């Protein structure tokens, strides 16, 4: 039921139009950070106010919304954003990737391949990939304008010099269609390959920093690397202990005081779907009640 | 290229400066400066503090826009150039060594990263090669190779300046602008740096415009000298000629005050 004291999806129509213009511009110039006038939202920054505003501008009454936080649908953050839109927009919600039309996410791309009729909205804390080495906004703008991206490789160089390999494992920088260098938000680099050639529209919203950027469907996205230190979409060298998946991103979970560990899919919907389909992991097979 | 074109290329100045003027409001930065710089030449610009040396240098490199005049680099009009092209030039053909290295090094990045940045900026994508070149350049500026992963904040002032030089020369530029490169350093450190610079300029065949208020620096490095006063060039000529037989009263004062020191 829609709460009638709010406009559909909380934001007023004029604000949504302004955000949609920024989104369209972002789609027209893939990877380019479009400034927008971020609004106060009834939740703190860091809770995805940028993503929430983008989602609000995209939603129509027929949509089915999924919200994930680090792969899970049931964290406080994900639950409250889902409730927020159920209340202010009255849209249906789901935990299933293949049923959703709009997915708002923090820190993950779903394992289930996305489709052309879906929109994936990322919550972005720091949109500027060059910020780490060049704090001056005037200078980073110029670098994007003139495609001066040597600094990005300096960051990777420093990684290798210090750790023997590219240690950046989240928010791994990418080049979009050979033009803009982009921060994919703090997704694990395991997810980077899914950014490229994706059939869904991918939108990125940074609330505090007031930036929106986008990847239209089928955009080429390349992770930066060196010839002799090529990009690797790494993950823990285990299978999921619940569903047995060997190719999904895993969280490490400590299960008791003795430090016993298990590895489980970070994408809870994907994991549950596999178990429903009869797949079994090491712990699920032996003692399902313990794993639960 | 035909033989004739080849010869004429050799006979073309690397940099041609014509009537360069820069004002700061009513105040003159530099006024009506003209000169040619030839390939392999080291031009010294001297004058007391406030005489317009830094203003002139930054106008030449395109860091500031002059009010009047022309600057040509080879066959290109530097002032009419698109910013993209000028910035590319300043990462490849040109280098700029500033007085205070701390402002121009990346203090949060290792020495190797500082030296490697220009290589990566022009497309270097092989870590091993970048590191090898950085190691080589640290050696050339007398920084031990085991310091390659240290940050410049751990370096002495002299080392920082040598690191700035390596960071600038690593892409083999042809034209190097230097603004008081030995300023702010201890006298003994200055002497060593000057020696190093002289060796690099000679070995690499660099063309250099070096600004300083220290006549000992230009005595050692510069083939030719321009003396500036209140933004204007009051005398120019071969270094030894100007220093040993100054014509302009101001130059005479400058030279004698050094001799008294
Ligand atoms: N950014 C600026 N704004 C206003 N005046 C300046 C600026 N920079 C230099 N000047 C003035 O221009 C003149 C030349 O300065 P500068 O080029 O720094 O001389 P030098 O390098 O020989 O010491 C001086 O009178 C100085 O005060
Ligand atoms: Mg000066």
mmCIF file of C-alpha atoms in Angstrom, chain A residues 155 159 166-173 185-192 231-232 234 249:
data_model
loop_
_atom_site.group_PDB
_atom_site.id
_atom_site.type_symbol
_atom_site.label_atom_id
_atom_site.label_comp_id
_atom_site.label_asym_id
_atom_site.label_seq_id
_atom_site.Cartn_x
_atom_site.Cartn_y
_atom_site.Cartn_z
ATOM 1 C CA UNK A 155 48.158 3.258 -8.157
ATOM 2 C CA UNK A 159 50.204 -2.097 -5.311
ATOM 3 C CA UNK A 166 47.798 -5.922 -7.658
ATOM 4 C CA UNK A 167 46.285 -6.051 -4.192
ATOM 5 C CA UNK A 168 43.288 -3.878 -5.007
ATOM 6 C CA UNK A 169 40.425 -6.299 -4.583
ATOM 7 C CA UNK A 170 37.434 -3.933 -4.344
ATOM 8 C CA UNK A 171 36.494 -0.882 -6.399
ATOM 9 C CA UNK A 172 38.955 -2.063 -9.025
ATOM 10 C CA UNK A 173 39.236 0.677 -11.689
ATOM 11 C CA UNK A 185 31.812 1.086 -6.672
ATOM 12 C CA UNK A 186 33.223 -1.272 -4.042
ATOM 13 C CA UNK A 187 32.222 -4.499 -5.755
ATOM 14 C CA UNK A 188 34.838 -7.277 -5.485
ATOM 15 C CA UNK A 189 37.034 -7.432 -8.557
ATOM 16 C CA UNK A 190 35.554 -10.885 -9.085
ATOM 17 C CA UNK A 191 32.458 -9.046 -10.327
ATOM 18 C CA UNK A 192 34.331 -6.779 -12.776
ATOM 19 C CA UNK A 231 43.819 -8.555 -14.270
ATOM 20 C CA UNK A 232 42.427 -11.590 -12.492
ATOM 21 C CA UNK A 234 39.911 -13.771 -8.163
ATOM 22 C CA UNK A 249 31.863 -15.162 -4.985
#
